[in-house]
C-alpha angles and dihedrals in degrees: 000000000000109000110216115252106248116246112277094017095112128134112315094010112154093353113213093023098095090084093072101058091038091051089061097041100087090068090058104051091045088074097066091045089057094041097053101105098042131087116338101235097054090045093053089049091051091049091053091049092049089052091054090050090052090050091053093049091048092051093051101037123117120253094262093066103020097099095049093046093048090051090047090052092049092048093047091049087064089050090060094058107106135136089252122097118232118236106232095216092054095068100034093114093052092047090050090050091051091052090049090055091051094047091052092060133223122346118244091213096218141081116008089343092059093043092051091049089052089052091053094046092050089058094044092054089061092044093054091047089051088052090052091053092049093050092047091052090053096046096254097140097168094047091047091053091048092051091051090050090052090051091054093052090048090052091054092049090046094055090049095054098033098054096084100046092044090052090053090051091051089054089053089053092053089067095053114112114243094248090056092049091050092049093053091043090056091048091053093044092053092047097045107020094161094053105029099093093050091045092053091059096041132089115274097036096118091044089053091052090050091049093051091050093049089050089051091052088050089060102264126131104237095212094050093042093049091050089052096052093043088056094051093084142336121289099200095100095046115117090201116020091189092062094044091053093045092059094041090052093048093046094047094048098036092238116162112271092215112042114205115250116254095237112106095004121135109245113254118251114262114263136187111267119246116246092258091049093048090053091053097049115006117205113248118229132210133187109295092013116115125208115245114264118259 
């Protein structure tokens, strides 16, 4: 289950290109997570395809995460060993995704590349945990343990690569006016009443607020958008719901996965606030001061 590295896709090949195939990966591994619980043959095929994708990510990962991803791939390979035969057609998309990762060359592990890798790893943690649940339900104790081991290695790799982009998002949140923070907090509370209190005191909360606000500035309705990403897949197995939602929101909206830090940036030109923004923090007026045009 080790897809051959295509000719010419060695270390450093096409530097900067790994972002593109990784940016489209989260759509692909979501399929096996949703399928685990259905018929046995398609599930086994999806597990095999996920293993090939892990192999490809391990082969092209930067040094900081290479060991963990290789161990995750080895562990998950054991989780794919069942008496069932995998239907080739049922994991064609995952195999194609794995080949795309290999063709793009080695990941740089920083900037948008690193943020996109964090987004992929966040999804794969949930996929491997879904695989562990499926194996447990079918009495495959060894495979379930291997899938859980793979998930743990993926978690470690995720925290390594996600630290920098999440820090940049937290800095974005520090500049949000209090009325905006309260508005987004209310939106999250209404959408996830059973989790909201825990989320507010957990890591990633500020980064989630920043992500929602960036999505709002991009023209999305935060409440509708949040409902959409919550419905994409279950959240029960998530270690940190904030992080899972951050990456789903950024993937769905096409937001950058690694926001640039504010230091040294040229201030954005003033713009007229959107109606929702104006309601959250109306602009005061004084004699001789005109309101911005709508």
